[in-house]
Amino acid sequence: MSAPIITLIILLIAIVLFVSERIPLALTAMMVLISLVLTKVLSPSEAFAGFINSNVILFCAMFVVGGALFETGMANRIGGIVTHFAKTERQLLLAIMLVTAILSGFLSNTGTAAVLIPAVIGIASRSGIRRSKLLMPLAFASAMGGNLSLIGAPGNLIVDSTLENMTQGNASFGFFSFAMIGLPMMLVAMVYFLTIGYKLLPDRDMEGGVDLYNEQPKEAPAWKQYLALFVLVTTILAMIFEDTIGFDMHIIGVVGAIVLVLTGVMSERRALDAIDSRVIFLFAGMLPMATAMQKTGLGSMLAEGVMDFLGEAPSPRLLLSVLFVISAGLSQFMSNTATTALLAPIGGAIAVGIGADPSAVLMAICIGGSCAFATPLGMPANTMVLGVGGYRFNDYVKAGLPLVVVGYLVCVTLLPMIWPFFP
């Protein structure tokens, strides 16, 4: 049996197990990892590389940095300030999504989510609102915020470079070009979560997750509270200027975590308690699937198979629609950056081949890749809120899949108007 077929079978079995939740999600992820090794699709070093992935290291570090904010009681104090202005659940939801999206437009989506999660847990604790109503919208807003600027997400830069190459430098996306579609999507998403989406979000007490966040935070001495806040703010600022400083975000996060333990703001035991091991095993365990899809060419085969089915000269609107669906589908289980890098050359070449401006098609691929809302695996932020939000796999399907459909409708309606196929 060929490697792409083996990979596809493992992926399909994983989907069934994730949806049924007969066994824990993290255990399913590790079964995927070991299956790829046993079938020799990946080498052991390739399969276990996820455990030293920079995002996994960033998760661990920011769980500690964020945990200190909650542990000292500072998150609750911040929550008190926010709840003073936002009185109702829906007002809180709107405020959280706005702040998250704006920050994600200029910072790392993952970093933004990692920073805001403890503050939102503090808000939920202070206001008595179930955090399951707030954390998933936060994760989704971090992804949509990445569509507000050229630097909002790596995929944006990929499609911009692809457009420049295909037009010999005669066309490119501007810094805020992505906001022309990203902002309408964000506004529609907010309306969705204030109405239908709000009812689809689970309303349940915590089940498992990180013990630290299940406890009522104790008021620590003021110096600990302010030092926890200072380390968090300093870490954020350092991440913003990471290029100037010369260190990656995960290194900056680790430094922040070490400072908190060294200064006694958190004990070593409490720092370890703050790390959600289920998230680490789920994320690191499923990263090899993305590697396998790229290495075996499965992702490319699926995309090219659909393109062949459409024929040599599909209508531009059909091409745009299909590529959005493929991009959104693949990004539920593999990196949206990898999905965009895979599809952009294919979609762009087909658009140019039929004489159409590739801008709308490339943008559809990019936006589709960011609509990884239907599983906890699609984006690091989705995975990060899984445990602390008390979510199950099907919660993402229930609340996230309609949002993918909403994103699709916004894209197929607006993209041809903003970037006409035949200007």
Coordinates of C-alpha atoms in Angstrom, one line a residue:
M1 CA 0.0 0.0 0.0
S2 CA 1.4 3.4 -0.9
A3 CA 2.3 6.0 1.7
P4 CA -0.4 8.6 0.6
I5 CA -3.1 5.9 1.0
I6 CA -1.8 4.8 4.4
T7 CA -1.7 8.4 5.5
L8 CA -5.3 9.0 4.3
I9 CA -6.5 5.8 6.1
I10 CA -4.9 7.0 9.3
L11 CA -6.4 10.4 8.9
L12 CA -9.9 9.1 8.3
I13 CA -9.7 6.8 11.4
A14 CA -8.4 9.7 13.4
I15 CA -11.4 11.8 12.4
V16 CA -13.8 9.1 13.4
L17 CA -12.1 8.7 16.8
F18 CA -12.0 12.5 17.3
V19 CA -15.7 12.9 16.5
S20 CA -16.8 9.9 18.6
E21 CA -14.5 10.8 21.5
R22 CA -14.6 7.2 22.6
I23 CA -11.0 7.6 23.8
P24 CA -9.3 10.8 25.0
L25 CA -8.3 13.3 22.2
A26 CA -4.6 13.4 23.3
L27 CA -4.4 9.6 23.2
T28 CA -5.9 9.6 19.7
A29 CA -3.2 12.1 18.6
M30 CA -0.5 9.9 20.0
M31 CA -2.0 6.8 18.2
V32 CA -1.8 8.8 15.0
L33 CA 1.8 9.6 15.7
I34 CA 2.9 6.1 16.4
S35 CA 0.9 4.7 13.5
L36 CA 2.8 6.9 11.1
V37 CA 6.0 5.5 12.6
L38 CA 4.9 1.8 12.6
T39 CA 3.8 2.1 8.9
K40 CA 7.1 3.8 8.1
V41 CA 5.4 6.8 6.6
L42 CA 7.6 8.9 8.9
S43 CA 10.8 8.2 10.7
P44 CA 10.7 8.4 14.6
S45 CA 12.6 11.7 14.5
E46 CA 10.1 13.2 12.0
A47 CA 7.2 12.0 14.1
F48 CA 8.4 13.2 17.4
A49 CA 9.7 16.5 16.1
G50 CA 6.4 18.1 17.2
F51 CA 7.5 17.9 20.8
I52 CA 10.3 20.4 20.1
N53 CA 8.2 22.5 17.8
S54 CA 8.4 26.2 18.6
N55 CA 4.7 26.5 19.1
V56 CA 4.7 23.7 21.6
I57 CA 7.5 25.5 23.5
L58 CA 5.6 28.7 23.3
F59 CA 2.5 27.0 24.7
C60 CA 4.4 25.7 27.7
A61 CA 6.0 29.1 28.4
M62 CA 2.9 31.1 28.0
F63 CA 0.8 28.7 30.1
V64 CA 3.2 29.6 32.9
V65 CA 3.3 33.3 32.2
G66 CA -0.5 33.4 31.9
G67 CA -0.9 31.1 34.9
A68 CA 1.0 33.6 37.1
L69 CA -1.5 36.3 36.2
F70 CA -4.3 34.0 37.4
E71 CA -2.4 32.5 40.3
T72 CA -1.7 35.8 41.9
G73 CA -5.2 37.2 41.4
M74 CA -4.2 39.8 38.9
A75 CA -6.3 38.3 36.2
N76 CA -9.3 38.7 38.5
R77 CA -8.5 42.3 39.1
I78 CA -8.3 42.9 35.3
G79 CA -11.5 41.0 35.0
G80 CA -13.1 43.4 37.5
I81 CA -12.1 46.4 35.4
V82 CA -13.5 44.9 32.2
T83 CA -16.7 43.7 33.7
H84 CA -17.3 47.2 35.1
F85 CA -17.7 48.4 31.5
A86 CA -19.1 45.3 29.9
K87 CA -22.2 44.4 31.9
T88 CA -23.7 41.5 29.9
E89 CA -22.3 38.2 28.5
R90 CA -22.8 39.4 25.0
Q91 CA -21.0 42.8 25.7
L92 CA -18.1 40.8 27.1
L93 CA -18.0 38.5 24.2
L94 CA -18.0 41.4 21.8
A95 CA -15.2 43.3 23.7
I96 CA -13.1 40.1 23.9
M97 CA -13.4 39.4 20.2
L98 CA -12.6 43.0 19.2
V99 CA -9.5 43.2 21.4
T100 CA -8.3 39.8 20.2
A101 CA -8.8 40.5 16.5
I102 CA -7.1 43.9 16.7
L103 CA -4.0 42.5 18.5
S104 CA -3.9 39.5 16.1
G105 CA -3.8 41.9 13.1
F106 CA -0.3 42.9 14.1
L107 CA 1.0 40.2 16.5
S108 CA 1.2 36.4 16.3
N109 CA -2.3 34.8 16.5
T110 CA -0.9 32.2 18.8
G111 CA 0.9 34.7 21.0
T112 CA -2.2 36.9 21.3
A113 CA -4.4 34.0 22.3
A114 CA -1.8 32.8 24.9
V115 CA -1.7 36.2 26.4
L116 CA -5.4 36.8 26.6
I117 CA -6.6 33.4 27.8
P118 CA -5.7 33.9 31.5
A119 CA -7.3 37.4 31.4
V120 CA -10.5 36.0 29.9
I121 CA -10.6 33.2 32.5
G122 CA -10.3 35.9 35.2
I123 CA -13.1 37.8 33.6
A124 CA -15.3 34.7 33.5
S125 CA -14.4 33.9 37.2
R126 CA -15.1 37.5 38.3
S127 CA -18.4 37.8 36.4
G128 CA -19.8 34.3 37.0
I129 CA -20.0 33.7 33.2
R130 CA -19.1 30.2 32.0
R131 CA -15.7 30.4 30.3
S132 CA -16.9 28.0 27.7
K133 CA -19.0 30.9 26.3
L134 CA -15.9 33.1 25.9
L135 CA -12.7 31.2 25.1
M136 CA -13.7 29.6 21.8
P137 CA -14.8 33.0 20.3
L138 CA -11.4 34.3 21.5
A139 CA -9.6 31.6 19.6
F140 CA -11.6 32.2 16.4
A141 CA -11.1 36.0 16.7
S142 CA -7.4 35.5 16.9
A143 CA -7.5 33.7 13.5
M144 CA -9.8 36.3 11.9
G145 CA -7.7 39.1 13.2
G146 CA -4.8 37.7 11.2
N147 CA -6.7 38.7 8.1
L148 CA -6.6 42.4 8.9
S149 CA -3.1 43.2 7.7
L150 CA -0.3 41.8 5.5
I151 CA 1.7 40.8 8.6
G152 CA -1.3 39.3 10.5
A153 CA -0.4 35.7 9.4
P154 CA 2.3 33.9 7.5
G155 CA -0.2 32.8 4.8
N156 CA -0.8 36.4 3.9
L157 CA 2.8 36.9 3.0
I158 CA 2.8 33.6 1.0
V159 CA -0.1 34.7 -1.2
D160 CA 1.4 38.2 -1.6
S161 CA 4.7 36.7 -2.8
T162 CA 2.8 34.3 -5.1
L163 CA 0.9 37.2 -6.7
E164 CA 4.0 39.1 -7.3
N165 CA 5.7 36.2 -8.9
M166 CA 2.8 35.4 -11.2
T167 CA 2.4 39.0 -12.3
Q168 CA 6.2 39.6 -12.7
G169 CA 6.0 42.2 -9.9
N170 CA 3.2 44.1 -11.5
A171 CA 0.7 43.4 -8.7
S172 CA 0.8 42.8 -5.0
F173 CA -1.4 43.1 -2.0
G174 CA -1.1 46.2 0.1
F175 CA -0.6 46.3 3.9
F176 CA -4.3 46.6 4.6
S177 CA -5.6 44.8 1.4
F178 CA -6.5 41.8 3.6
A179 CA -8.7 44.0 5.8
M180 CA -11.0 44.6 2.8
I181 CA -12.2 41.0 3.2
G182 CA -11.0 40.4 6.8
L183 CA -12.9 43.2 8.3
P184 CA -16.3 42.3 6.8
M185 CA -15.7 38.7 7.9
M186 CA -14.9 39.8 11.4
L187 CA -18.0 41.9 11.6
V188 CA -20.2 39.1 10.3
A189 CA -18.5 36.7 12.8
M190 CA -19.3 39.0 15.7
V191 CA -23.0 39.2 14.6
Y192 CA -22.9 35.4 14.3
F193 CA -21.6 34.9 17.9
L194 CA -24.0 37.5 19.3
T195 CA -26.9 35.6 17.8
I196 CA -26.9 32.0 16.5
G197 CA -23.3 31.2 17.4
Y198 CA -23.9 32.2 21.1
K199 CA -26.6 29.5 21.4
L200 CA -24.3 26.9 19.7
L201 CA -21.5 27.5 22.3
P202 CA -21.5 24.9 25.1
D203 CA -22.7 26.1 28.5
R204 CA -21.1 23.7 30.9
D205 CA -19.0 23.6 34.1
M206 CA -15.4 22.7 33.8
E207 CA -14.7 19.0 33.2
G208 CA -11.0 18.3 33.9
G209 CA -8.6 20.7 32.3
V210 CA -5.8 22.5 34.1
D211 CA -6.3 22.3 37.9
L212 CA -4.8 25.8 38.5
Y213 CA -7.7 27.4 36.5
N214 CA -10.3 25.3 38.3
E215 CA -9.4 26.8 41.7
Q216 CA -10.5 30.1 43.0
P217 CA -7.4 32.3 42.8
K218 CA -6.0 33.6 46.1
E219 CA -5.0 37.2 46.5
A220 CA -1.2 37.2 46.5
P221 CA 1.0 40.0 47.8
A222 CA 0.7 43.2 45.7
W223 CA 4.4 42.9 44.5
K224 CA 3.7 39.4 43.1
Q225 CA 0.6 40.6 41.3
Y226 CA 2.4 43.6 39.7
L227 CA 5.5 41.6 38.9
A228 CA 3.3 39.0 37.1
L229 CA 1.7 41.8 35.1
F230 CA 5.0 43.4 34.4
V231 CA 6.5 40.1 33.1
L232 CA 3.4 39.6 30.9
V233 CA 3.6 43.1 29.4
T234 CA 7.3 42.9 28.9
T235 CA 7.0 39.5 27.2
I236 CA 4.3 40.9 24.9
L237 CA 6.5 44.0 24.0
A238 CA 9.5 41.7 23.4
M239 CA 7.4 39.6 21.1
I240 CA 6.3 42.6 19.1
F241 CA 9.9 43.6 18.6
E242 CA 11.3 40.1 18.2
D243 CA 13.0 41.0 14.9
T244 CA 14.8 43.9 16.6
I245 CA 15.7 41.9 19.7
G246 CA 16.9 38.9 17.6
F247 CA 15.1 36.2 19.6
D248 CA 12.0 34.2 18.5
M249 CA 8.8 34.3 20.5
H250 CA 9.1 30.9 22.1
I251 CA 12.6 32.0 23.5
I252 CA 11.1 35.2 24.9
G253 CA 8.2 33.3 26.5
V254 CA 10.6 30.8 28.2
V255 CA 12.6 33.7 29.6
G256 CA 9.4 35.2 31.0
A257 CA 8.4 31.9 32.6
I258 CA 11.9 31.4 34.2
V259 CA 11.8 35.0 35.7
L260 CA 8.5 34.2 37.3
V261 CA 9.8 31.1 39.0
L262 CA 13.2 32.6 39.9
T263 CA 11.5 35.6 41.6
G264 CA 9.1 33.3 43.6
V265 CA 5.9 34.7 41.9
M266 CA 5.2 31.0 41.1
S267 CA 6.6 27.9 42.6
E268 CA 8.1 25.3 40.3
R269 CA 5.2 23.0 41.2
R270 CA 2.5 25.6 40.4
A271 CA 4.3 26.5 37.1
L272 CA 4.2 22.9 36.1
D273 CA 0.6 22.7 37.1
A274 CA -0.2 25.6 34.8
I275 CA 0.9 23.6 31.7
D276 CA -2.0 21.8 30.1
S277 CA -0.3 18.5 29.1
R278 CA -3.4 17.4 27.1
V279 CA -2.9 20.3 24.8
I280 CA 0.8 19.5 24.4
F281 CA 0.2 15.9 23.5
L282 CA -2.8 16.7 21.2
F283 CA -0.9 19.4 19.3
A284 CA 2.5 17.7 19.1
G285 CA 0.8 14.3 18.4
M286 CA -1.1 15.6 15.4
L287 CA 1.7 17.7 13.9
P288 CA 3.2 14.6 12.2
M289 CA 0.0 14.2 10.3
A290 CA 0.6 17.6 8.6
T291 CA 4.2 16.4 8.0
A292 CA 3.0 13.2 6.5
M293 CA 0.4 14.9 4.2
Q294 CA 3.2 17.1 2.9
K295 CA 5.9 14.4 2.7
T296 CA 3.7 11.8 0.9
G297 CA 2.1 14.4 -1.3
L298 CA -1.4 13.5 0.0
G299 CA -2.5 17.1 0.4
S300 CA -1.3 18.0 -3.1
M301 CA -2.9 14.8 -4.6
L302 CA -6.3 15.7 -3.0
A303 CA -6.1 19.3 -4.3
E304 CA -4.9 18.3 -7.8
G305 CA -7.5 15.6 -8.0
V306 CA -10.3 18.1 -7.4
M307 CA -8.7 20.5 -9.9
D308 CA -8.6 17.8 -12.6
F309 CA -12.2 17.1 -11.9
L310 CA -13.1 20.7 -12.6
G311 CA -11.4 20.5 -16.0
E312 CA -8.9 22.8 -17.7
A313 CA -11.0 25.9 -17.8
P314 CA -13.4 26.2 -14.9
S315 CA -15.3 29.4 -14.3
P316 CA -13.3 31.7 -12.0
R317 CA -16.1 31.9 -9.4
L318 CA -16.3 28.1 -9.3
L319 CA -12.5 27.9 -9.0
L320 CA -12.6 30.4 -6.2
S321 CA -15.4 28.5 -4.4
V322 CA -13.7 25.1 -4.7
L323 CA -10.3 26.4 -3.6
F324 CA -11.8 28.0 -0.6
V325 CA -13.5 24.7 0.4
I326 CA -10.3 22.7 -0.1
S327 CA -8.2 25.2 1.8
A328 CA -10.7 25.4 4.7
G329 CA -11.0 21.5 4.7
L330 CA -7.3 20.8 4.7
S331 CA -6.6 23.5 7.4
Q332 CA -8.8 21.7 9.9
F333 CA -6.1 19.0 10.2
M334 CA -2.9 20.6 8.9
S335 CA -1.2 23.9 9.3
N336 CA -3.0 26.7 7.5
T337 CA 0.4 28.1 6.5
A338 CA 1.3 24.8 4.9
T339 CA -2.2 24.6 3.3
T340 CA -1.8 28.1 1.8
A341 CA 1.7 27.3 0.6
L342 CA 0.4 24.1 -1.1
L343 CA -2.6 25.6 -2.8
A344 CA -1.4 29.1 -3.8
P345 CA 0.8 28.1 -6.7
I346 CA -1.9 25.6 -8.0
G347 CA -4.8 28.0 -7.7
G348 CA -2.9 31.0 -9.0
A349 CA -1.6 29.1 -12.0
I350 CA -5.1 27.9 -13.0
A351 CA -6.5 31.5 -12.7
V352 CA -3.7 32.9 -14.9
G353 CA -4.2 30.0 -17.3
I354 CA -7.8 31.0 -17.9
G355 CA -6.9 34.6 -18.3
A356 CA -8.3 35.7 -14.9
D357 CA -6.7 38.0 -12.3
P358 CA -5.4 35.6 -9.7
S359 CA -5.9 38.1 -6.8
A360 CA -9.4 36.9 -5.7
V361 CA -8.5 33.2 -6.0
L362 CA -5.3 33.6 -4.0
M363 CA -7.2 35.6 -1.3
A364 CA -9.8 32.9 -1.2
I365 CA -7.1 30.3 -0.5
C366 CA -5.6 32.5 2.2
I367 CA -8.9 33.3 3.9
G368 CA -10.1 29.6 3.6
G369 CA -6.9 28.5 5.3
S370 CA -7.7 30.8 8.2
C371 CA -11.2 29.4 8.7
A372 CA -9.9 26.4 10.7
F373 CA -12.8 26.6 13.1
A374 CA -14.4 23.1 12.9
T375 CA -11.7 21.2 15.0
P376 CA -9.5 21.8 17.9
L377 CA -6.5 20.9 15.7
G378 CA -6.9 23.6 13.0
M379 CA -5.0 26.3 14.9
P380 CA -2.8 26.4 17.9
A381 CA -5.2 28.8 19.6
N382 CA -8.1 26.3 19.2
T383 CA -6.0 23.7 20.9
M384 CA -4.9 26.0 23.7
V385 CA -8.5 26.7 24.8
L386 CA -9.6 23.0 24.6
G387 CA -8.7 22.1 28.2
V388 CA -9.2 25.3 30.0
G389 CA -12.5 25.9 28.3
G390 CA -13.8 22.4 29.0
Y391 CA -14.5 21.8 25.3
R392 CA -15.1 18.6 23.4
F393 CA -14.2 17.9 19.8
N394 CA -17.8 18.2 18.7
D395 CA -18.2 21.6 20.3
Y396 CA -15.8 22.9 17.6
V397 CA -17.8 21.2 14.9
K398 CA -21.1 22.5 16.3
A399 CA -20.1 26.2 16.7
G400 CA -17.2 26.4 14.2
L401 CA -18.6 24.7 11.1
P402 CA -21.4 27.2 10.6
L403 CA -18.7 30.0 10.9
V404 CA -16.8 28.3 8.1
V405 CA -19.9 28.5 6.0
V406 CA -20.4 32.1 6.9
G407 CA -16.8 32.8 5.9
Y408 CA -17.4 31.0 2.6
L409 CA -20.5 33.1 1.8
V410 CA -18.7 36.4 2.6
C411 CA -15.8 35.4 0.4
V412 CA -17.7 34.3 -2.7
T413 CA -19.9 37.4 -2.5
L414 CA -17.2 40.0 -1.8
L415 CA -14.0 38.8 -3.4
P416 CA -15.1 39.0 -7.1
M417 CA -16.4 42.5 -6.3
I418 CA -13.1 43.7 -4.6
W419 CA -10.8 42.0 -7.1
P420 CA -12.7 41.4 -10.4
F421 CA -11.6 38.3 -12.3
F422 CA -11.5 40.3 -15.6
P423 CA -10.7 43.9 -14.7

